[in-house]
PDB file of C-alpha atoms and ligand atoms in Angstrom:
ATOM      1  CA  MET A   1      -6.933  48.782  70.958  1.00  0.00           C
ATOM      2  CA  THR A   2      -5.868  50.857  68.210  1.00  0.00           C
ATOM      3  CA  ARG A   3      -3.797  49.852  65.363  1.00  0.00           C
ATOM      4  CA  PRO A   4      -0.376  51.443  66.084  1.00  0.00           C
ATOM      5  CA  LEU A   5       1.474  54.023  63.777  1.00  0.00           C
ATOM      6  CA  ALA A   6       5.138  53.004  62.972  1.00  0.00           C
ATOM      7  CA  ILE A   7       7.600  54.920  61.278  1.00  0.00           C
ATOM      8  CA  PHE A   8      10.552  53.585  59.720  1.00  0.00           C
ATOM      9  CA  GLY A   9      13.175  56.378  59.127  1.00  0.00           C
ATOM     10  CA  GLY A  10      16.573  56.285  56.904  1.00  0.00           C
ATOM     11  CA  THR A  11      18.525  58.005  54.252  1.00  0.00           C
ATOM     12  CA  PHE A  12      17.052  55.060  51.814  1.00  0.00           C
ATOM     13  CA  ASP A  13      20.268  55.918  49.525  1.00  0.00           C
ATOM     14  CA  PRO A  14      19.075  53.669  47.640  1.00  0.00           C
ATOM     15  CA  VAL A  15      15.961  51.510  49.332  1.00  0.00           C
ATOM     16  CA  HIS A  16      16.948  48.139  49.204  1.00  0.00           C
ATOM     17  CA  LEU A  17      15.087  44.934  49.822  1.00  0.00           C
ATOM     18  CA  GLY A  18      16.764  44.531  53.397  1.00  0.00           C
ATOM     19  CA  HIS A  19      14.768  47.799  54.364  1.00  0.00           C
ATOM     20  CA  LEU A  20      11.303  46.607  52.536  1.00  0.00           C
ATOM     21  CA  SER A  21      11.280  43.012  53.789  1.00  0.00           C
ATOM     22  CA  VAL A  22      12.149  44.073  57.432  1.00  0.00           C
ATOM     23  CA  ALA A  23       9.447  46.682  57.566  1.00  0.00           C
ATOM     24  CA  TRP A  24       7.000  44.520  55.949  1.00  0.00           C
ATOM     25  CA  GLU A  25       7.587  41.687  58.268  1.00  0.00           C
ATOM     26  CA  ALA A  26       7.555  44.424  61.326  1.00  0.00           C
ATOM     27  CA  SER A  27       4.278  45.352  59.877  1.00  0.00           C
ATOM     28  CA  GLU A  28       3.143  41.862  60.081  1.00  0.00           C
ATOM     29  CA  LEU A  29       4.284  41.087  63.617  1.00  0.00           C
ATOM     30  CA  LEU A  30       2.684  44.100  65.202  1.00  0.00           C
ATOM     31  CA  ASP A  31      -0.291  44.658  63.228  1.00  0.00           C
ATOM     32  CA  ALA A  32       1.121  47.893  62.421  1.00  0.00           C
ATOM     33  CA  GLU A  33       0.841  50.572  59.619  1.00  0.00           C
ATOM     34  CA  VAL A  34       4.318  51.382  58.642  1.00  0.00           C
ATOM     35  CA  ARG A  35       5.505  54.551  56.872  1.00  0.00           C
ATOM     36  CA  LEU A  36       8.876  54.915  55.568  1.00  0.00           C
ATOM     37  CA  MET A  37      10.120  58.003  56.442  1.00  0.00           C
ATOM     38  CA  PRO A  38      13.295  59.324  54.313  1.00  0.00           C
ATOM     39  CA  ALA A  39      15.437  61.902  56.315  1.00  0.00           C
ATOM     40  CA  SER A  40      16.587  65.376  54.541  1.00  0.00           C
ATOM     41  CA  VAL A  41      19.968  66.002  56.252  1.00  0.00           C
ATOM     42  CA  PRO A  42      20.563  63.106  58.485  1.00  0.00           C
ATOM     43  CA  PRO A  43      22.395  64.518  61.738  1.00  0.00           C
ATOM     44  CA  HIS A  44      24.505  61.420  62.003  1.00  0.00           C
ATOM     45  CA  ARG A  45      26.356  60.576  58.571  1.00  0.00           C
ATOM     46  CA  PRO A  46      27.412  62.193  55.511  1.00  0.00           C
ATOM     47  CA  ALA A  47      25.119  63.490  52.922  1.00  0.00           C
ATOM     48  CA  PRO A  48      23.237  61.150  50.669  1.00  0.00           C
ATOM     49  CA  ILE A  49      24.559  60.674  47.209  1.00  0.00           C
ATOM     50  CA  ALA A  50      20.966  60.870  45.678  1.00  0.00           C
ATOM     51  CA  SER A  51      18.921  63.752  46.093  1.00  0.00           C
ATOM     52  CA  ALA A  52      15.764  63.831  48.240  1.00  0.00           C
ATOM     53  CA  ALA A  53      13.625  63.820  44.947  1.00  0.00           C
ATOM     54  CA  GLN A  54      15.328  61.170  43.679  1.00  0.00           C
ATOM     55  CA  ARG A  55      15.384  59.170  46.858  1.00  0.00           C
ATOM     56  CA  VAL A  56      11.566  59.845  47.018  1.00  0.00           C
ATOM     57  CA  ALA A  57      11.054  58.697  43.511  1.00  0.00           C
ATOM     58  CA  MET A  58      13.124  55.293  44.189  1.00  0.00           C
ATOM     59  CA  LEU A  59      10.870  54.613  47.240  1.00  0.00           C
ATOM     60  CA  ARG A  60       7.372  55.385  45.438  1.00  0.00           C
ATOM     61  CA  ALA A  61       8.577  53.020  42.877  1.00  0.00           C
ATOM     62  CA  ALA A  62       9.814  50.511  45.347  1.00  0.00           C
ATOM     63  CA  LEU A  63       6.543  50.731  47.117  1.00  0.00           C
ATOM     64  CA  GLN A  64       4.047  50.065  44.314  1.00  0.00           C
ATOM     65  CA  LYS A  65       1.577  47.266  44.212  1.00  0.00           C
ATOM     66  CA  GLN A  66       1.185  46.578  47.706  1.00  0.00           C
ATOM     67  CA  SER A  67      -0.920  48.008  50.670  1.00  0.00           C
ATOM     68  CA  ARG A  68       0.900  47.431  54.296  1.00  0.00           C
ATOM     69  CA  LEU A  69       4.006  50.061  53.579  1.00  0.00           C
ATOM     70  CA  SER A  70       3.479  53.772  52.703  1.00  0.00           C
ATOM     71  CA  LEU A  71       5.660  56.902  52.219  1.00  0.00           C
ATOM     72  CA  ASP A  72       5.834  59.845  54.674  1.00  0.00           C
ATOM     73  CA  THR A  73       7.924  62.581  53.497  1.00  0.00           C
ATOM     74  CA  ARG A  74       7.225  65.243  56.069  1.00  0.00           C
ATOM     75  CA  GLU A  75      11.019  65.385  57.397  1.00  0.00           C
ATOM     76  CA  LEU A  76      12.140  66.348  53.694  1.00  0.00           C
ATOM     77  CA  ALA A  77       9.652  69.418  54.040  1.00  0.00           C
ATOM     78  CA  ARG A  78      11.534  70.762  57.113  1.00  0.00           C
ATOM     79  CA  THR A  79      14.724  72.721  56.724  1.00  0.00           C
ATOM     80  CA  GLY A  80      17.584  71.997  59.048  1.00  0.00           C
ATOM     81  CA  PRO A  81      18.595  68.559  60.346  1.00  0.00           C
ATOM     82  CA  SER A  82      15.838  65.695  60.681  1.00  0.00           C
ATOM     83  CA  TYR A  83      15.682  64.987  64.469  1.00  0.00           C
ATOM     84  CA  THR A  84      13.390  61.972  65.061  1.00  0.00           C
ATOM     85  CA  ILE A  85      12.115  63.585  68.052  1.00  0.00           C
ATOM     86  CA  ASP A  86      10.720  66.489  66.329  1.00  0.00           C
ATOM     87  CA  THR A  87       9.317  64.276  63.966  1.00  0.00           C
ATOM     88  CA  LEU A  88       7.422  61.876  66.779  1.00  0.00           C
ATOM     89  CA  LEU A  89       6.107  64.986  68.612  1.00  0.00           C
ATOM     90  CA  GLU A  90       4.416  66.426  65.540  1.00  0.00           C
ATOM     91  CA  LEU A  91       3.037  62.750  64.870  1.00  0.00           C
ATOM     92  CA  ARG A  92       1.974  62.794  68.577  1.00  0.00           C
ATOM     93  CA  ALA A  93       0.046  66.125  68.042  1.00  0.00           C
ATOM     94  CA  GLU A  94      -1.598  64.639  65.050  1.00  0.00           C
ATOM     95  CA  GLN A  95      -2.690  60.985  66.236  1.00  0.00           C
ATOM     96  CA  GLY A  96      -3.847  61.644  69.980  1.00  0.00           C
ATOM     97  CA  ASP A  97      -2.961  58.834  72.142  1.00  0.00           C
ATOM     98  CA  ARG A  98      -2.740  56.240  69.237  1.00  0.00           C
ATOM     99  CA  PRO A  99       0.225  53.984  69.785  1.00  0.00           C
ATOM    100  CA  LEU A 100       3.597  54.890  67.910  1.00  0.00           C
ATOM    101  CA  LEU A 101       6.193  53.015  67.015  1.00  0.00           C
ATOM    102  CA  LEU A 102       9.657  53.886  66.080  1.00  0.00           C
ATOM    103  CA  LEU A 103      11.199  51.055  63.971  1.00  0.00           C
ATOM    104  CA  ILE A 104      14.850  50.843  64.034  1.00  0.00           C
ATOM    105  CA  GLY A 105      17.751  48.456  62.849  1.00  0.00           C
ATOM    106  CA  ALA A 106      19.810  47.072  65.634  1.00  0.00           C
ATOM    107  CA  ASP A 107      22.868  48.811  64.613  1.00  0.00           C
ATOM    108  CA  ALA A 108      20.936  52.108  64.536  1.00  0.00           C
ATOM    109  CA  PHE A 109      19.656  51.307  68.071  1.00  0.00           C
ATOM    110  CA  ALA A 110      22.995  50.672  69.729  1.00  0.00           C
ATOM    111  CA  GLY A 111      23.848  54.353  68.467  1.00  0.00           C
ATOM    112  CA  LEU A 112      20.682  55.782  70.016  1.00  0.00           C
ATOM    113  CA  PRO A 113      22.661  57.728  72.960  1.00  0.00           C
ATOM    114  CA  SER A 114      24.078  59.917  70.186  1.00  0.00           C
ATOM    115  CA  TRP A 115      20.408  61.156  68.979  1.00  0.00           C
ATOM    116  CA  HIS A 116      19.197  64.367  69.771  1.00  0.00           C
ATOM    117  CA  ARG A 117      17.112  64.287  73.185  1.00  0.00           C
ATOM    118  CA  TRP A 118      17.138  60.300  72.894  1.00  0.00           C
ATOM    119  CA  ARG A 119      15.688  59.607  76.290  1.00  0.00           C
ATOM    120  CA  GLU A 120      12.786  61.822  75.213  1.00  0.00           C
ATOM    121  CA  LEU A 121      11.984  59.345  72.357  1.00  0.00           C
ATOM    122  CA  PHE A 122      10.610  56.906  74.676  1.00  0.00           C
ATOM    123  CA  ASP A 123       8.033  59.466  76.336  1.00  0.00           C
ATOM    124  CA  VAL A 124       6.550  59.780  72.792  1.00  0.00           C
ATOM    125  CA  ALA A 125       6.991  56.385  71.143  1.00  0.00           C
ATOM    126  CA  HIS A 126       7.606  52.385  71.428  1.00  0.00           C
ATOM    127  CA  ILE A 127      10.707  51.328  69.878  1.00  0.00           C
ATOM    128  CA  GLY A 128      10.854  48.223  67.767  1.00  0.00           C
ATOM    129  CA  VAL A 129      14.340  46.991  67.026  1.00  0.00           C
ATOM    130  CA  LEU A 130      14.885  44.953  63.860  1.00  0.00           C
ATOM    131  CA  SER A 131      17.251  42.462  64.059  1.00  0.00           C
ATOM    132  CA  ARG A 132      20.104  42.645  61.581  1.00  0.00           C
ATOM    133  CA  PRO A 133      22.923  40.437  60.887  1.00  0.00           C
ATOM    134  CA  GLY A 134      26.405  41.093  61.800  1.00  0.00           C
ATOM    135  CA  VAL A 135      25.293  43.408  64.555  1.00  0.00           C
ATOM    136  CA  ASP A 136      26.686  42.759  67.901  1.00  0.00           C
ATOM    137  CA  ALA A 137      24.053  42.354  70.493  1.00  0.00           C
ATOM    138  CA  ALA A 138      25.652  44.359  73.252  1.00  0.00           C
ATOM    139  CA  LEU A 139      24.250  47.854  73.867  1.00  0.00           C
ATOM    140  CA  PRO A 140      26.099  50.971  75.645  1.00  0.00           C
ATOM    141  CA  GLU A 141      25.412  50.744  79.087  1.00  0.00           C
ATOM    142  CA  VAL A 142      23.361  54.050  79.440  1.00  0.00           C
ATOM    143  CA  LEU A 143      21.135  52.731  76.675  1.00  0.00           C
ATOM    144  CA  GLU A 144      20.812  49.137  78.378  1.00  0.00           C
ATOM    145  CA  GLN A 145      19.601  51.031  81.704  1.00  0.00           C
ATOM    146  CA  GLU A 146      17.127  52.850  79.911  1.00  0.00           C
ATOM    147  CA  ALA A 147      15.675  49.934  78.031  1.00  0.00           C
ATOM    148  CA  ALA A 148      15.789  47.129  80.575  1.00  0.00           C
ATOM    149  CA  SER A 149      12.733  47.949  82.265  1.00  0.00           C
ATOM    150  CA  ARG A 150      10.956  48.913  79.012  1.00  0.00           C
ATOM    151  CA  ARG A 151      11.268  45.437  77.064  1.00  0.00           C
ATOM    152  CA  VAL A 152       8.129  43.405  76.203  1.00  0.00           C
ATOM    153  CA  VAL A 153       7.843  40.546  73.959  1.00  0.00           C
ATOM    154  CA  ASP A 154       4.018  40.519  73.285  1.00  0.00           C
ATOM    155  CA  PRO A 155       3.122  42.867  70.523  1.00  0.00           C
ATOM    156  CA  ALA A 156      -0.456  43.261  72.296  1.00  0.00           C
ATOM    157  CA  MET A 157       1.508  45.208  74.729  1.00  0.00           C
ATOM    158  CA  LEU A 158       2.116  48.159  72.271  1.00  0.00           C
ATOM    159  CA  HIS A 159      -1.247  48.315  71.397  1.00  0.00           C
ATOM    160  CA  ALA A 160      -2.518  49.092  74.838  1.00  0.00           C
ATOM    161  CA  LEU A 161      -0.300  52.021  75.436  1.00  0.00           C
ATOM    162  CA  PRO A 162       0.759  54.845  73.739  1.00  0.00           C
ATOM    163  CA  ALA A 163       4.626  54.882  74.124  1.00  0.00           C
ATOM    164  CA  GLY A 164       7.332  53.802  76.152  1.00  0.00           C
ATOM    165  CA  LYS A 165       7.716  50.243  75.720  1.00  0.00           C
ATOM    166  CA  VAL A 166      11.046  48.395  73.627  1.00  0.00           C
ATOM    167  CA  ILE A 167      10.327  45.326  71.642  1.00  0.00           C
ATOM    168  CA  GLU A 168      12.875  43.148  69.555  1.00  0.00           C
ATOM    169  CA  LEU A 169      11.795  42.222  66.355  1.00  0.00           C
ATOM    170  CA  ALA A 170      13.158  38.802  65.081  1.00  0.00           C
ATOM    171  CA  VAL A 171      12.696  39.737  61.236  1.00  0.00           C
ATOM    172  CA  THR A 172      14.135  37.231  58.757  1.00  0.00           C
ATOM    173  CA  PRO A 173      18.019  38.046  58.531  1.00  0.00           C
ATOM    174  CA  LEU A 174      19.186  39.718  55.206  1.00  0.00           C
ATOM    175  CA  GLU A 175      22.509  41.223  54.922  1.00  0.00           C
ATOM    176  CA  ILE A 176      22.014  43.811  52.475  1.00  0.00           C
ATOM    177  CA  SER A 177      23.177  47.428  53.013  1.00  0.00           C
ATOM    178  CA  ALA A 178      22.902  50.791  50.995  1.00  0.00           C
ATOM    179  CA  THR A 179      26.580  50.991  51.195  1.00  0.00           C
ATOM    180  CA  ARG A 180      26.942  47.572  49.410  1.00  0.00           C
ATOM    181  CA  VAL A 181      24.520  48.640  47.016  1.00  0.00           C
ATOM    182  CA  ARG A 182      26.391  51.910  46.179  1.00  0.00           C
ATOM    183  CA  GLU A 183      29.738  50.015  46.133  1.00  0.00           C
ATOM    184  CA  LEU A 184      28.295  47.535  43.456  1.00  0.00           C
ATOM    185  CA  LEU A 185      26.904  50.250  41.414  1.00  0.00           C
ATOM    186  CA  ALA A 186      29.977  52.245  41.700  1.00  0.00           C
ATOM    187  CA  GLU A 187      32.049  49.054  40.109  1.00  0.00           C
ATOM    188  CA  GLY A 188      29.976  49.283  37.433  1.00  0.00           C
ATOM    189  CA  ARG A 189      27.905  45.962  38.437  1.00  0.00           C
ATOM    190  CA  ASP A 190      24.280  45.343  38.522  1.00  0.00           C
ATOM    191  CA  PRO A 191      22.649  44.415  41.998  1.00  0.00           C
ATOM    192  CA  ARG A 192      19.619  43.176  40.517  1.00  0.00           C
ATOM    193  CA  TYR A 193      18.164  41.062  43.260  1.00  0.00           C
ATOM    194  CA  LEU A 194      19.408  43.420  46.237  1.00  0.00           C
ATOM    195  CA  LEU A 195      17.114  46.011  45.033  1.00  0.00           C
ATOM    196  CA  PRO A 196      13.357  46.377  44.103  1.00  0.00           C
ATOM    197  CA  CYS A 197      12.886  45.743  40.304  1.00  0.00           C
ATOM    198  CA  GLY A 198      10.947  49.021  39.977  1.00  0.00           C
ATOM    199  CA  LEU A 199      14.395  50.445  40.283  1.00  0.00           C
ATOM    200  CA  PHE A 200      15.505  49.148  37.190  1.00  0.00           C
ATOM    201  CA  ASP A 201      12.655  50.475  35.026  1.00  0.00           C
ATOM    202  CA  ASP A 202      14.385  53.726  34.178  1.00  0.00           C
ATOM    203  CA  PRO A 203      18.223  53.492  34.008  1.00  0.00           C
ATOM    204  CA  ALA A 204      18.358  57.227  35.169  1.00  0.00           C
ATOM    205  CA  VAL A 205      17.069  56.048  38.775  1.00  0.00           C
ATOM    206  CA  LEU A 206      20.457  54.551  39.565  1.00  0.00           C
ATOM    207  CA  ALA A 207      22.708  56.693  37.547  1.00  0.00           C
ATOM    208  CA  PRO A 208      23.739  59.117  40.469  1.00  0.00           C
ATOM    209  CA  TYR A 209      25.403  55.892  42.131  1.00  0.00           C
ATOM    210  CA  ARG A 210      26.975  54.711  38.735  1.00  0.00           C
ATOM    211  CA  ASN A 211      28.773  58.011  38.514  1.00  0.00           C
ATOM    212  CA  ALA A 212      29.663  58.607  41.975  1.00  0.00           C
TER     213      ALA A 212
HETATM  214  P1  ATP B   1      24.033  52.635  54.501  1.00  0.00           P
HETATM  215  O1  ATP B   1      24.707  51.434  54.448  1.00  0.00           O
HETATM  216  O2  ATP B   1      24.040  53.646  53.639  1.00  0.00           O
HETATM  217  O3  ATP B   1      24.337  53.004  56.094  1.00  0.00           O
HETATM  218  P2  ATP B   1      21.585  51.234  55.497  1.00  0.00           P
HETATM  219  O4  ATP B   1      21.553  50.081  54.579  1.00  0.00           O
HETATM  220  O5  ATP B   1      22.045  50.989  56.802  1.00  0.00           O
HETATM  221  O6  ATP B   1      22.358  52.261  54.731  1.00  0.00           O
HETATM  222  P3  ATP B   1      19.711  53.317  56.176  1.00  0.00           P
HETATM  223  O7  ATP B   1      18.874  54.062  55.510  1.00  0.00           O
HETATM  224  O8  ATP B   1      20.798  54.091  56.725  1.00  0.00           O
HETATM  225  O9  ATP B   1      20.142  52.211  55.364  1.00  0.00           O
HETATM  226  O10 ATP B   1      19.034  52.513  57.177  1.00  0.00           O
HETATM  227  C1  ATP B   1      17.573  52.805  57.706  1.00  0.00           C
HETATM  228  C2  ATP B   1      17.071  52.116  58.787  1.00  0.00           C
HETATM  229  O11 ATP B   1      16.870  50.775  58.420  1.00  0.00           O
HETATM  230  C3  ATP B   1      17.954  51.955  59.868  1.00  0.00           C
HETATM  231  O12 ATP B   1      17.288  51.481  60.938  1.00  0.00           O
HETATM  232  C4  ATP B   1      19.041  50.581  59.384  1.00  0.00           C
HETATM  233  O13 ATP B   1      19.261  49.965  60.700  1.00  0.00           O
HETATM  234  C5  ATP B   1      17.850  49.909  59.302  1.00  0.00           C
HETATM  235  N1  ATP B   1      18.458  48.709  58.128  1.00  0.00           N
HETATM  236  C6  ATP B   1      18.922  48.982  56.761  1.00  0.00           C
HETATM  237  N2  ATP B   1      18.941  47.637  56.393  1.00  0.00           N
HETATM  238  C7  ATP B   1      18.517  46.516  57.121  1.00  0.00           C
HETATM  239  C8  ATP B   1      18.598  45.206  57.184  1.00  0.00           C
HETATM  240  N3  ATP B   1      19.346  44.700  56.215  1.00  0.00           N
HETATM  241  N4  ATP B   1      18.126  44.608  58.172  1.00  0.00           N
HETATM  242  C9  ATP B   1      17.895  45.272  59.255  1.00  0.00           C
HETATM  243  N5  ATP B   1      17.723  46.426  59.253  1.00  0.00           N
HETATM  244  C10 ATP B   1      18.076  47.243  58.106  1.00  0.00           C
END
């Protein structure tokens, strides 16, 4: 049995306590190494407000003084869109048969059929779906058909196979989004307890959002 490697991708514009808490709990529930992986040019959404370097600096500040979560910046080094399938294939080549896991929030999972080569994701990794408040549980039919036979409830199943399963992870619901954090900052407010405290050490860190 090998400890799975899980990746948690996103724009992290900025990283908030919702991201950190669900990633932390997933790492505990799955006994997995979890890497936060910022995307450079997200294929599905407008460009981030903070630059790649600024988002990495925020993630580094957020991940201090803990040992479960780490940072993987490989997608920022690539030119063009950050396709998750390419990242997973690269990790597969590096990690051999080690179980790989893609962690995604329930909102992002429902949109999976719009992702590049989405069905192939299941060939390369397991998918861990993180519950998120306010997200309708209904999935598009094509996704439900693909996921139905893959669902497992026991995390041990993910340790025994390299890829192909889907697990729902009932993490503590935290209704925090980067959109809300950006709105508050743009209004001149101070979302002190929605963000990791390391982001407040230097006022320049959140300046891009205040001036947006
Ligand atoms: P935005 O509001 O800008 O869309 P976001 O808060 O959803 O941002 P992203 O960086 O887009 O954050 O999300 C990265 C991943 O984290 C996605 O899979 C998303 O579903 C998940 N996620 C973000 N916030 C939460 C949360 N509070 N609970 C569960 N999952 C979350």
